[in-house]
Every structure is written in C-alpha cells, then in structure tokens.
Short mmCIF file of N, CA, C and O in Angstrom, two decimals:
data_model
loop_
_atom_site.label_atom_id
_atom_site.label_comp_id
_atom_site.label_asym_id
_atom_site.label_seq_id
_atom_site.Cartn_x
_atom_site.Cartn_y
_atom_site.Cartn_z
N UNK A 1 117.28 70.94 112.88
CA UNK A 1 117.14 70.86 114.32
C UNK A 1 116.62 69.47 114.67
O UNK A 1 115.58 68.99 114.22
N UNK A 2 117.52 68.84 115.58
CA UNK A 2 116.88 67.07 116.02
C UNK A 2 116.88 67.33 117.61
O UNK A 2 117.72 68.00 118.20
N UNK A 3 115.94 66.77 118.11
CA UNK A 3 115.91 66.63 119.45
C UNK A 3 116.75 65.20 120.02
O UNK A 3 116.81 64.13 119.42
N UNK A 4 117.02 65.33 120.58
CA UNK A 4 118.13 63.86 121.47
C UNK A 4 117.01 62.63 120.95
O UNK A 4 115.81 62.86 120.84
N UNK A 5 117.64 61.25 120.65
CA UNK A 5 116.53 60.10 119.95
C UNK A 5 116.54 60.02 118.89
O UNK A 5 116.13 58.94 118.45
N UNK A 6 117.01 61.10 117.84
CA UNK A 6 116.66 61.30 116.57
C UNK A 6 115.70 61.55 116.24
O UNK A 6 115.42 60.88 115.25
N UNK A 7 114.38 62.66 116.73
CA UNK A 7 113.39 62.83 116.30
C UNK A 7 113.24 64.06 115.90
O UNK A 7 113.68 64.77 116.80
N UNK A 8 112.72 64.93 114.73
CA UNK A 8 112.70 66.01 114.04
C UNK A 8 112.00 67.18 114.93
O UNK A 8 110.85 66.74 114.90
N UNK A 9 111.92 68.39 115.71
CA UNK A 9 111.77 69.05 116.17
C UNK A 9 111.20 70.19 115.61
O UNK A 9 111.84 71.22 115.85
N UNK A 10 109.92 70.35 114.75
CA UNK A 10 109.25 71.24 114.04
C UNK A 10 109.66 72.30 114.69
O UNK A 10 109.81 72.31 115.91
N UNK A 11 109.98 73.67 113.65
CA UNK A 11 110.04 74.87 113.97
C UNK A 11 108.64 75.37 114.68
O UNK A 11 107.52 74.99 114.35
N UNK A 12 108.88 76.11 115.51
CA UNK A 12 107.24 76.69 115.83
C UNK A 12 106.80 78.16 115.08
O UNK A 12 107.56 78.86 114.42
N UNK A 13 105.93 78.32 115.24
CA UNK A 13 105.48 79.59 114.65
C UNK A 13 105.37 80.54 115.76
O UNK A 13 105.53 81.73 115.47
N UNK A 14 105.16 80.27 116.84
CA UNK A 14 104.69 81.10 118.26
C UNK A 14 105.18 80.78 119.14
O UNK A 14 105.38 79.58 119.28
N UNK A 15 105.55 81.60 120.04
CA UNK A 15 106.35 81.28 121.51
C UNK A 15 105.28 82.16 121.96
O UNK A 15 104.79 83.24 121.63
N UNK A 16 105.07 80.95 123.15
CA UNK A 16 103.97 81.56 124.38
C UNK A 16 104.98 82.41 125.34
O UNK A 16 105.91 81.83 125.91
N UNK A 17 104.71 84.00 125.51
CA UNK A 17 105.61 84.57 126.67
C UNK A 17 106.04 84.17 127.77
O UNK A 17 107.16 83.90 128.21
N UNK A 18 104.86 84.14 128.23
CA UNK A 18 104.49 83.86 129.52
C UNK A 18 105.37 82.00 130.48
O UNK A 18 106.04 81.86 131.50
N UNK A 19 104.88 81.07 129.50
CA UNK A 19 105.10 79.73 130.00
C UNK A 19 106.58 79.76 128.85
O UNK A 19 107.35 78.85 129.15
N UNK A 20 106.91 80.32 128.07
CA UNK A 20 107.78 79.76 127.68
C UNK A 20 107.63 78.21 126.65
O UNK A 20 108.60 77.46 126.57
N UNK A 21 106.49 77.92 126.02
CA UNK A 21 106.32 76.62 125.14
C UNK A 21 106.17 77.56 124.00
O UNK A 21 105.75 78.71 123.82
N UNK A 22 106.76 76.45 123.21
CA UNK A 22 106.42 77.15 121.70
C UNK A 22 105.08 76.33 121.26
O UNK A 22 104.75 75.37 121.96
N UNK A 23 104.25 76.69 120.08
CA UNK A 23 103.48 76.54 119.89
C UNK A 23 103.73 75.61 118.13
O UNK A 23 104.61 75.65 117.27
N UNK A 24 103.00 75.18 118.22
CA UNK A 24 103.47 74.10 116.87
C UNK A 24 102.62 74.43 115.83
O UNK A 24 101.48 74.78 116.12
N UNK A 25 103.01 74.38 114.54
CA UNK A 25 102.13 74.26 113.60
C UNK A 25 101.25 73.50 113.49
O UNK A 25 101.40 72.50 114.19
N UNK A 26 99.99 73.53 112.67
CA UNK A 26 99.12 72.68 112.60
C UNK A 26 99.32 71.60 111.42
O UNK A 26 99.61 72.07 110.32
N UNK A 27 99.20 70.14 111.55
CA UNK A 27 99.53 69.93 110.40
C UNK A 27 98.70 69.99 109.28
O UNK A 27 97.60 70.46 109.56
N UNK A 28 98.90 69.60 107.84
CA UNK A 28 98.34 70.05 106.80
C UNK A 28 98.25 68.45 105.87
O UNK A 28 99.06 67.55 105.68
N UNK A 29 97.29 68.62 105.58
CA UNK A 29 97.02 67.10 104.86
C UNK A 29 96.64 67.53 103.68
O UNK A 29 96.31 68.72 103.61
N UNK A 30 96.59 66.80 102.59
CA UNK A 30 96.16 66.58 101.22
C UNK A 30 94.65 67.19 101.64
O UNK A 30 94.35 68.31 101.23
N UNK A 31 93.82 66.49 102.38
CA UNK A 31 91.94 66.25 102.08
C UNK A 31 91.72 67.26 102.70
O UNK A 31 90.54 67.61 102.60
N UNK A 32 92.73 68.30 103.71
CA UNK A 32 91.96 69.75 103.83
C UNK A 32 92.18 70.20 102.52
O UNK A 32 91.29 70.72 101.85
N UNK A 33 93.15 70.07 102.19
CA UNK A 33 93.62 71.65 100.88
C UNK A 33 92.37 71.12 99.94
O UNK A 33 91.56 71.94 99.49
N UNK A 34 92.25 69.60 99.64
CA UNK A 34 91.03 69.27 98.57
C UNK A 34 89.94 69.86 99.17
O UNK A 34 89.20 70.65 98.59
N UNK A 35 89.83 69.52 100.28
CA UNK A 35 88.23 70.41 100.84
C UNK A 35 88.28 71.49 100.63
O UNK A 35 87.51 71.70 99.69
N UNK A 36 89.10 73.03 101.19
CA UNK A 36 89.07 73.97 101.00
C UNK A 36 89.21 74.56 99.53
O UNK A 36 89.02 75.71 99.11
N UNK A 37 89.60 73.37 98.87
CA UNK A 37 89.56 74.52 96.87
C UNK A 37 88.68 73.91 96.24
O UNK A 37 88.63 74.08 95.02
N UNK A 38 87.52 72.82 97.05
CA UNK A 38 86.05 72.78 96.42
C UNK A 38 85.28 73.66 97.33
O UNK A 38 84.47 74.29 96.64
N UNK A 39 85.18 73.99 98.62
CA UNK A 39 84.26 74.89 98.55
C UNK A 39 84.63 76.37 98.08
O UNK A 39 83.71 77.17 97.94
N UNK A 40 85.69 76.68 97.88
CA UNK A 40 86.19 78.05 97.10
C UNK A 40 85.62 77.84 96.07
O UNK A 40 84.88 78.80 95.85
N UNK A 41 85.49 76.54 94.72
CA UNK A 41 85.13 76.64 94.03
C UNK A 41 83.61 76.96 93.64
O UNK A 41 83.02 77.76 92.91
N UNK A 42 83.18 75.64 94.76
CA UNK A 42 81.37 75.71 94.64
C UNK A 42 81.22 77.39 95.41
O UNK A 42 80.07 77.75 95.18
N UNK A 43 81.69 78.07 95.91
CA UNK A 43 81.65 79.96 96.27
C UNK A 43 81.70 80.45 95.21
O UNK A 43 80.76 81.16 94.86
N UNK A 44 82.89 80.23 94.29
CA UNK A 44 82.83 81.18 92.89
C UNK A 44 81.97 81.03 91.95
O UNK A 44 81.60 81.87 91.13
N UNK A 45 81.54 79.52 92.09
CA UNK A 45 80.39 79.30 90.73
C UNK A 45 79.05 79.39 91.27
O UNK A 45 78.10 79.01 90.59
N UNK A 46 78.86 79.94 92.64
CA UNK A 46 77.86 80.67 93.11
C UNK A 46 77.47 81.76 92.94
O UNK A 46 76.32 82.15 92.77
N UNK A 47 78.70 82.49 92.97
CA UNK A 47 78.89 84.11 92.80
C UNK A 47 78.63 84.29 91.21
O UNK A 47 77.84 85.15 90.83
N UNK A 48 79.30 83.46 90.30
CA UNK A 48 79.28 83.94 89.14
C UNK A 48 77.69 83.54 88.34
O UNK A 48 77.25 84.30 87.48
N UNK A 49 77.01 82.38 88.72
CA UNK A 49 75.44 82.59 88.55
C UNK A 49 74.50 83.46 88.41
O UNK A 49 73.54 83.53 87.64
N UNK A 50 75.06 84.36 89.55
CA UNK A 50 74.38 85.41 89.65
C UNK A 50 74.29 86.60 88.74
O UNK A 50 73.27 87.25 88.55
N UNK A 51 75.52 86.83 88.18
CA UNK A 51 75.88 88.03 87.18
C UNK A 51 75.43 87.16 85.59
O UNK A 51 75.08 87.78 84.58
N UNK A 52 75.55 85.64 85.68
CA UNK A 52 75.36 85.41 84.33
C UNK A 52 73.59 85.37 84.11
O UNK A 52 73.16 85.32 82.96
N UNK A 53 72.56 85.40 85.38
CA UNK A 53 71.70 85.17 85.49
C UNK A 53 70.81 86.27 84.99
O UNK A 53 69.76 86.14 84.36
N UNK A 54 71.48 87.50 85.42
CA UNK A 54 70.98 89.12 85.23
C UNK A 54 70.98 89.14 83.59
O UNK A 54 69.99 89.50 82.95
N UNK A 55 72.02 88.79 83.08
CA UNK A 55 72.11 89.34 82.06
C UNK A 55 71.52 88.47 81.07
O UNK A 55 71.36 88.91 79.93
N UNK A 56 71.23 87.43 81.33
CA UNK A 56 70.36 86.43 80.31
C UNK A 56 69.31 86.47 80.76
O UNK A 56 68.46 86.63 79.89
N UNK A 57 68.82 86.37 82.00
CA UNK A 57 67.26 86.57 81.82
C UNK A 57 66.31 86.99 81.22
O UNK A 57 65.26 86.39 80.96
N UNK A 58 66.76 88.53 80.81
CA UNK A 58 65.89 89.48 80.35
C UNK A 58 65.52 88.51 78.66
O UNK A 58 64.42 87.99 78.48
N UNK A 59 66.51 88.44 77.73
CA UNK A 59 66.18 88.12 77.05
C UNK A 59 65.75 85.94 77.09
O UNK A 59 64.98 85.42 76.28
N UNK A 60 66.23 85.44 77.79
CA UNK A 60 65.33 84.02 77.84
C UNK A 60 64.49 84.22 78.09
O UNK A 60 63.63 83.53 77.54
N UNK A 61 64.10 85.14 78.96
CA UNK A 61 62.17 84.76 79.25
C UNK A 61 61.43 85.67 78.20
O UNK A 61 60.20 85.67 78.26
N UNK A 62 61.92 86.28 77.43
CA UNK A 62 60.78 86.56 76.17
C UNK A 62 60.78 85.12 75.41
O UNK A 62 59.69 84.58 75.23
N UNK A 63 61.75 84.60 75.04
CA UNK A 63 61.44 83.63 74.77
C UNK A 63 61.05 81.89 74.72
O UNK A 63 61.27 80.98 73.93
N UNK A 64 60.36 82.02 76.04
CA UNK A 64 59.80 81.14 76.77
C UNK A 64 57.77 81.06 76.17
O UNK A 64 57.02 82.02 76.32
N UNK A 65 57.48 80.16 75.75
CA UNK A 65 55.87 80.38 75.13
C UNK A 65 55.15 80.84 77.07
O UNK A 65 55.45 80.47 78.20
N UNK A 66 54.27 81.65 76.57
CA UNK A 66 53.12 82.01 77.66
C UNK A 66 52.49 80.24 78.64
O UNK A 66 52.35 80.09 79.86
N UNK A 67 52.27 79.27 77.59
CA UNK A 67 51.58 78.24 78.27
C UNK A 67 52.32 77.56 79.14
O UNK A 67 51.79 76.77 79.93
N UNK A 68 53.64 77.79 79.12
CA UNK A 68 54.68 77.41 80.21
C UNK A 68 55.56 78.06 81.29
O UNK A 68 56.50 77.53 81.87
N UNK A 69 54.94 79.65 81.52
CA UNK A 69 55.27 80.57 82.68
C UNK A 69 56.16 81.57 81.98
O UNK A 69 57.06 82.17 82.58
N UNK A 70 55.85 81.76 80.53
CA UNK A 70 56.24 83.35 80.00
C UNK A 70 55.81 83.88 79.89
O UNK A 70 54.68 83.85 80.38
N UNK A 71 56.34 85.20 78.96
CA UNK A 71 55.35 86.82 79.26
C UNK A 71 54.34 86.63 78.07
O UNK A 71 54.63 86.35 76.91
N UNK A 72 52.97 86.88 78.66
CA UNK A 72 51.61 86.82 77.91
C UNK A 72 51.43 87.72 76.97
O UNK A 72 51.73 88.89 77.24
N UNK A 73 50.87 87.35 75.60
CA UNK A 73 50.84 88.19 74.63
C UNK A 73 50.75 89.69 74.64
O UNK A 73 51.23 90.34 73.71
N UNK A 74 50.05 90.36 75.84
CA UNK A 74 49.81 91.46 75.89
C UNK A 74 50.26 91.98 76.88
O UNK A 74 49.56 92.90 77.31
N UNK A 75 51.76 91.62 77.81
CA UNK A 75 52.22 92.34 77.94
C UNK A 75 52.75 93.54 77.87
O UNK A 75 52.56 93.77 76.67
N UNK A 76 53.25 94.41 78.25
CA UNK A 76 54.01 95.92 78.20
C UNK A 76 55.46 95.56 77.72
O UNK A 76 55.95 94.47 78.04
N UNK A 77 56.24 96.58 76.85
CA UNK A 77 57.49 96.34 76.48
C UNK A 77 58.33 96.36 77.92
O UNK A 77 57.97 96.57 79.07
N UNK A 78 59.56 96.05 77.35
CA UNK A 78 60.51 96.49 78.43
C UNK A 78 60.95 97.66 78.29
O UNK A 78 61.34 98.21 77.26
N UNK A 79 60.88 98.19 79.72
CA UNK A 79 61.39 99.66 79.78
C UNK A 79 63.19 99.83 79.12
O UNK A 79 64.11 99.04 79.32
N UNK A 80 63.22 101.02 78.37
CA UNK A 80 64.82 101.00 77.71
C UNK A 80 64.44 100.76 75.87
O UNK A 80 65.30 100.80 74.99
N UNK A 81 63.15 100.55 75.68
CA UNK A 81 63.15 99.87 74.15
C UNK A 81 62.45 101.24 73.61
O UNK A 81 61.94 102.11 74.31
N UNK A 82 62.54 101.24 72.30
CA UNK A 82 61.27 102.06 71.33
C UNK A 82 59.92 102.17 71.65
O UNK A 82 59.15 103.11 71.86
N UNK A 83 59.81 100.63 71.63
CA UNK A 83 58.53 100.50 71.42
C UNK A 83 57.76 100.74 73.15
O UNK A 83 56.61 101.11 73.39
N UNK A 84 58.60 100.49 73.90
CA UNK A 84 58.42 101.08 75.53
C UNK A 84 57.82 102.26 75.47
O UNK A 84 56.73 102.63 75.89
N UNK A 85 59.03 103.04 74.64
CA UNK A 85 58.01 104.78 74.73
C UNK A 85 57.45 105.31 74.02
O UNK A 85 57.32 106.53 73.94
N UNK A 86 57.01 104.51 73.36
CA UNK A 86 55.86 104.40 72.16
C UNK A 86 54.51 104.13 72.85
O UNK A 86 53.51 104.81 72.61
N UNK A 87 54.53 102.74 74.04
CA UNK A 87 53.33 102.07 74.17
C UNK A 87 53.29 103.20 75.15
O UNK A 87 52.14 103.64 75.15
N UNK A 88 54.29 104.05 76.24
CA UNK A 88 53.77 104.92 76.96
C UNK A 88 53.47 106.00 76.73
O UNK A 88 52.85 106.58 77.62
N UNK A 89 53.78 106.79 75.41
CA UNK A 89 53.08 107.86 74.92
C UNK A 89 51.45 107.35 74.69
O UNK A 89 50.59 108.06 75.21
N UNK A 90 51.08 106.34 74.05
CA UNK A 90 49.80 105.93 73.86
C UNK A 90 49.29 105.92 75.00
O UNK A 90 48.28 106.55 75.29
N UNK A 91 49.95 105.18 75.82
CA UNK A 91 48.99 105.03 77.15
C UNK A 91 48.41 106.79 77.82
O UNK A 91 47.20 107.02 77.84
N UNK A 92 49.12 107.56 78.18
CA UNK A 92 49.24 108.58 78.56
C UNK A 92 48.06 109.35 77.33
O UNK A 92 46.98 109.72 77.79
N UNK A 93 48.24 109.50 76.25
CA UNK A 93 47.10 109.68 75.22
C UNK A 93 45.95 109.16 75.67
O UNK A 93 45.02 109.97 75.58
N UNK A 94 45.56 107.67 76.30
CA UNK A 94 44.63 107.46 76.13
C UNK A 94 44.21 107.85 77.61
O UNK A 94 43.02 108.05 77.84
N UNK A 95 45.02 107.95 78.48
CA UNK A 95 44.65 108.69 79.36
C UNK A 95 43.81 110.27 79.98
O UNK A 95 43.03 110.61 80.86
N UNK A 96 44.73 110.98 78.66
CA UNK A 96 43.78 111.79 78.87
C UNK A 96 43.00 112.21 77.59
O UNK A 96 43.14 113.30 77.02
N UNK A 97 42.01 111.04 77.16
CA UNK A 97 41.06 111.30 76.40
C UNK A 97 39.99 111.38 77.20
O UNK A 97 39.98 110.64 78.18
N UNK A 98 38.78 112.34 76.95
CA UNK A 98 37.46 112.01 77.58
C UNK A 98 36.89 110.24 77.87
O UNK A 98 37.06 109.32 77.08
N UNK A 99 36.16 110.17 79.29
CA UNK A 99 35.75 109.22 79.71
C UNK A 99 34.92 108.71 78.58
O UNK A 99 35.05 107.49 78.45
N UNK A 100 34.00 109.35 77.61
CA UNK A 100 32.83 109.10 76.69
C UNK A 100 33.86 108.70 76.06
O UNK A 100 33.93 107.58 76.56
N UNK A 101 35.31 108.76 74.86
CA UNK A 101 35.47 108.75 73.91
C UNK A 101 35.78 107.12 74.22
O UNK A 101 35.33 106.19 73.55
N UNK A 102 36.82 106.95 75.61
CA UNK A 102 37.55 105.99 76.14
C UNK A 102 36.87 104.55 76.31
O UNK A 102 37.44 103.46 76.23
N UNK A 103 35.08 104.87 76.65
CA UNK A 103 34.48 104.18 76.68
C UNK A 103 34.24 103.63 74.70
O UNK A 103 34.52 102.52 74.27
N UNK A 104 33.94 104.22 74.28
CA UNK A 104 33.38 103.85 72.66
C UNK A 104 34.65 102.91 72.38
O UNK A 104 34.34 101.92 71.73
N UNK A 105 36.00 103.00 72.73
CA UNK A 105 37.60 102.52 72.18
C UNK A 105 37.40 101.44 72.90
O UNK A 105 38.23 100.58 72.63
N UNK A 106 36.59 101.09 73.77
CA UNK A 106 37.17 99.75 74.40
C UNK A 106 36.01 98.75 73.85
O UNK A 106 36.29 97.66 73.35
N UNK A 107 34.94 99.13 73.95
CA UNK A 107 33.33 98.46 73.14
C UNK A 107 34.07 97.62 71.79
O UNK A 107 34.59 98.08 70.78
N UNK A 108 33.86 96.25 72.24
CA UNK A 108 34.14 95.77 70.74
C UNK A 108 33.31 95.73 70.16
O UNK A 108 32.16 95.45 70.51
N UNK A 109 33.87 96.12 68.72
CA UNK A 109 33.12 95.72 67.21
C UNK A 109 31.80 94.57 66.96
O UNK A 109 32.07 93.37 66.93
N UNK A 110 30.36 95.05 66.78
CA UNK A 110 29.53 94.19 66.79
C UNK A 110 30.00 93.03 66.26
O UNK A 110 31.09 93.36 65.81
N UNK A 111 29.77 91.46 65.95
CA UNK A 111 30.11 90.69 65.24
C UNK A 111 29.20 90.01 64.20
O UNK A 111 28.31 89.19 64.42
N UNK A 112 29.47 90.36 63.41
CA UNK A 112 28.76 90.12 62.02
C UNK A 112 27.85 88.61 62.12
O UNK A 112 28.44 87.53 62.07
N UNK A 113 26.44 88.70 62.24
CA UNK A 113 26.18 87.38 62.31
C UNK A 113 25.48 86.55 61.35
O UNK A 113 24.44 86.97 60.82
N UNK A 114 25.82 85.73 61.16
CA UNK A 114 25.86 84.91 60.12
C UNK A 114 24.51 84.32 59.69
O UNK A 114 23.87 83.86 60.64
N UNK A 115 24.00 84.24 58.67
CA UNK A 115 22.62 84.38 58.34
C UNK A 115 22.15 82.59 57.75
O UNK A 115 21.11 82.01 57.48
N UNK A 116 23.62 82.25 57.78
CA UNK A 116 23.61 80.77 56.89
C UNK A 116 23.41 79.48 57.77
O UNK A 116 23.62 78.35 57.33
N UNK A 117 22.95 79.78 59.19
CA UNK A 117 22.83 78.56 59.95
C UNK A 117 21.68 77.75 59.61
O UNK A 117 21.48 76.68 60.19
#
C-alpha cells in the first residue's frame, strides 16, 4: 500500500468508528525491546533469590562462627532434626521435675580451689 508521493502507508491496527481515522502503530526501536528484556531479567533474578535464599539459609547460617552474627553455642536444634526432639523431651522432663530438684541441677559445681598460690 503507497499513498500518492511515494510514501509507505503503515497498516493500522485500529479504526476509530466514530471519526473514521485509523490509528497507527506505535513504533518499535531496538533500546525499548533492550530495556524491556533487562528489566524482565533483573524481575526474574529477583524472584529467583528468593527461593534460592530459603533453601540455603538454613544450612549457611549454622555455619557462620557466633563472633560474627551466628547461632550461639547454646542454641536449640532446628525443629525437624533428632536431636530437636531429643532436646524437647529433656526440656519438658526438666519441666516437670520438682522446683527443689531443678534448683540443685542448675547450682554449679563448687570449684576446686587451689591450695598452691
């Protein structure tokens, strides 16, 4: 399709009812499509952070030392392990031991003192 002049006459996508103009495509350049499939990208490697984050966490931060914002020696297990319902049977044991016994279990051990100073 040429319009009189020789000039190319884009197909339209839309005819306005009413007035009768067609409506033109928009044009399309190289530096949108580059724009639009980096932020699709920086979206997906947003999204996917997240799922790789869940699932490594648990185990990186055990092994992170305490003096630099990891879990302190005497932490509780993680719930899901053995030793989880191990430390909560104990706990629950020591729960319901008498207040007298509970008290003697926590009293540390005199410390032997040394006669050689």
């Amino acid at each position: 399709m040429s319009a009189p002049g020789g000039v190319l006459n884009p197909s339209s996508i839309i005819t306005h009812k009413e007035s009768g103009r067609k409506l033109l495509p928009m044009p399309t350049s190289a530096r949108h499509i580059i724009r639009l499939l980096a932020v699709a990208l920086a979206g997906c490697g947003l999204a996917g952070c997240g799922t790789v984050n869940e699932r490594i966490a648990a185990g990186v931060s055990d092994a992170i030392p305490a003096a630099i914002g990891g879990l302190p020696a005497d932490a509780p297990p993680r719930p899901g392990t053995a030793k989880y319902d191990e430390f909560m049977r104990e706990r629950e044991r020591k729960r319901l031991q008498p207040a007298a016994e509970r008290e003697q279990a926590a009293k540390p051990a005199p410390a032997a003192q040394d006669t050689a100073r």
